């Protein structure tokens, strides 16, 4: 791969400090004096002390989760160095560890951080929506873990260890939370021994909470949205068959049906131009997009039910993160089940066997809001096709199916009928299945060598459907303009399907064999050599039936296709593109690790490692290879070489623990998304990453009632030289290098932007003014003209008849016609090559830019235990700070998530006796009520370049009562 001239001034001291520990003697500590709890982990697939594991691991016990208010996946970033979390529309959220995450967009794309439950990979799970239930501990492993944890753990792995049944006694726990927004949360666990060798454990949780986002619509169906209504249950059965064999069976479910709103408003500073909608680089405010700048409005103009209107009333725009103005409420549904069977068997005194199987079934169904007439003051025209300007908006129902011509409005399934443009989206994954089977054999020999060998097979399958419903789309389907029907009168025929739908059937299979050899050279020095061979198979069959069929139909009357017309089958777009073969591919890769760890003394471990990570590739949408010969139909696998040094040290005589690590990554084909032909295509770029982490715990022996914990991380990344990507928001490069000889235009047919060389666009406009195009005059929509753009400044616009010199048309009815008719004719006259004067956009140079991680993050916890004769009162304050970070690879200022800090506090009261059976917690989360942004969405042309916001919860307070019996 390309090598980068990284600035190593910052990282060098961390490597030097780690190497210093290798060569400098450290006095042995008094091991009889310690106040820090030993944590047992299974990070290397065997139980051992956290301090003996030569891997950067953050381990959180059940008590730590409770005391530090770590309730969900998003909260893990508050305690784990180099980890950050961002919600997303895929329904599981995504983790970023040391700069590694998933930036590819494809049903066959894989995460860069694998989620495991009881050591078994489970794929996308409820890390975005659910809360942790009855966890024994959570382990976050940083760095490539491919040898033991699989191909998707190129950035790291997160292992959720559930509470295991105990054979010794009956125990129960009930916990009740009451808090802001009428929060009612109940947790319950029961451990029940059936005999000396069999026990069950039952855990359950129910969460009900009103929404915290105010709906300011005067006719609102509910006062608030973003509520919670979920239930989670787990049943565990443990059986110690004999001294050699034990069995663990786990079955858990998670169900949610709530008004969870997955975004918190949008950023937009309205721009004067229809070409962009929101001004790139402008102040972060909550205004409405230019009324003509989104896809639905563009189509409404083509349909003739809307006139060009540059300005509308913005008084109904929600203000801040915690307001909305919606007529239709969101709905968020998750149904998930995980079942696991784990069998451990001691073959003899020297060898142990583990057989495990895990299956997960997940349904995810998220429906977004649509705004009210008080939000959008734009109104459709009264016309014969839609009297009063009222247009139906398609919805769903049992009798409205795609295959029989009754989908949406044609089957009478109508969400609403409105006289203003509006719509909503829906992500629906009806059944995603993930199965894993694994076998492992591990030795416990008395000699210098020990071994681990294993094999694993995983399979995933499912359907992913994304819909956009909008009354502008229904108007286009019911009354398509002549430009879409070959010149037929408007309304003479209809188009099907009325919702913009993209669906994919995808399946993956992965098999691997792996093994590690452990050589204990002496009492202090140990070597580990691991290797893993992975083979992947993937297939993806997609289709997009939106407006793909011509025929006759009516609202509620069904749709009948013309002879020879039919909705596309799954995979038809692949075959129609001319791509040879089937949409199936495979990958194979060998990864491994080499580790040297050295026990400097009884309390200090030094280690260094070299490892290789791997993340499989996948499919891009099908494109005609003749038109796009340089476009790969599959995107490559990511490979990563990692170098790491670290130490783990306990200082018992001082009550301290300090773990630290430093690393350097060389990543090839890091998967990112690029735009080509209005389509998201995934490709690979080369990048180098380096960083350092530190975790520190101190319980002063002279003041044992105090406890302090500190975590810090620094991450730096640089994209290799020569990497170029098109940024739709900066397609003309006006925002970075200046517009030059290129002009930005919008295609009304799909809402996307493109660029035209100015001299060619000027020639076309001059001919238009002279009336030389005849019927082709309609290709240009002379509603607006604009000049060069500047970052953060409104686009200069003008209108007929007073067009400012140098301004050119902002919008065309059809880019395809503009290209084939106007560009072709102009180039014949000017002697230019049409393919060189009209482009999707000019490429931005991202060389040297950073990935989408914060450079610095830190956490601090302070705890004080107050002992009274009858009670132990604990006061705790936790703080977390995350530096600003970019949300895209272009590293523009307006792509930054601002730095944020969150404070959580809790006061706990329980009896001071050793057998205390109750506890009361008074807690506050985000007590300063900061607007802490986890992610800002991508700005896209069809939505007018507004940017969605994902934020952490607002300030909440509550009381929890817990009783053990």
mmCIF file with all atom_site columns, C-alpha atoms in Angstrom, residues 95 117 124 257 290 305 321 421 594 708 728 730 738 928:
data_model
loop_
_atom_site.group_PDB
_atom_site.id
_atom_site.type_symbol
_atom_site.label_atom_id
_atom_site.label_alt_id
_atom_site.label_comp_id
_atom_site.label_asym_id
_atom_site.label_entity_id
_atom_site.label_seq_id
_atom_site.pdbx_PDB_ins_code
_atom_site.Cartn_x
_atom_site.Cartn_y
_atom_site.Cartn_z
_atom_site.occupancy
_atom_site.B_iso_or_equiv
_atom_site.pdbx_formal_charge
_atom_site.auth_seq_id
_atom_site.auth_comp_id
_atom_site.auth_asym_id
_atom_site.auth_atom_id
_atom_site.pdbx_PDB_model_num
ATOM 1  C CA . UNK A 1 95  ? -19.083 1.407   17.045 1.00 0.00 ? 95  UNK A CA 1
ATOM 2  C CA . UNK A 1 117 ? -22.771 -12.609 23.320 1.00 0.00 ? 117 UNK A CA 1
ATOM 3  C CA . UNK A 1 124 ? -26.166 -6.481  14.305 1.00 0.00 ? 124 UNK A CA 1
ATOM 4  C CA . UNK A 1 257 ? -42.892 -0.838  19.850 1.00 0.00 ? 257 UNK A CA 1
ATOM 5  C CA . UNK A 1 290 ? -35.417 26.012  0.083  1.00 0.00 ? 290 UNK A CA 1
ATOM 6  C CA . UNK A 1 305 ? -49.283 20.683  -9.330 1.00 0.00 ? 305 UNK A CA 1
ATOM 7  C CA . UNK A 1 321 ? -32.979 19.365  19.378 1.00 0.00 ? 321 UNK A CA 1
ATOM 8  C CA . UNK A 1 421 ? -45.739 18.264  -0.327 1.00 0.00 ? 421 UNK A CA 1
ATOM 9  C CA . UNK A 1 594 ? 2.281   -12.811 17.179 1.00 0.00 ? 594 UNK A CA 1
ATOM 10 C CA . UNK A 1 708 ? -10.703 7.664   41.125 1.00 0.00 ? 708 UNK A CA 1
ATOM 11 C CA . UNK A 1 728 ? -22.123 15.979  -3.784 1.00 0.00 ? 728 UNK A CA 1
ATOM 12 C CA . UNK A 1 730 ? -19.131 20.336  -3.191 1.00 0.00 ? 730 UNK A CA 1
ATOM 13 C CA . UNK A 1 738 ? -13.029 27.709  -6.189 1.00 0.00 ? 738 UNK A CA 1
ATOM 14 C CA . UNK A 1 928 ? -25.933 19.898  32.750 1.00 0.00 ? 928 UNK A CA 1
#
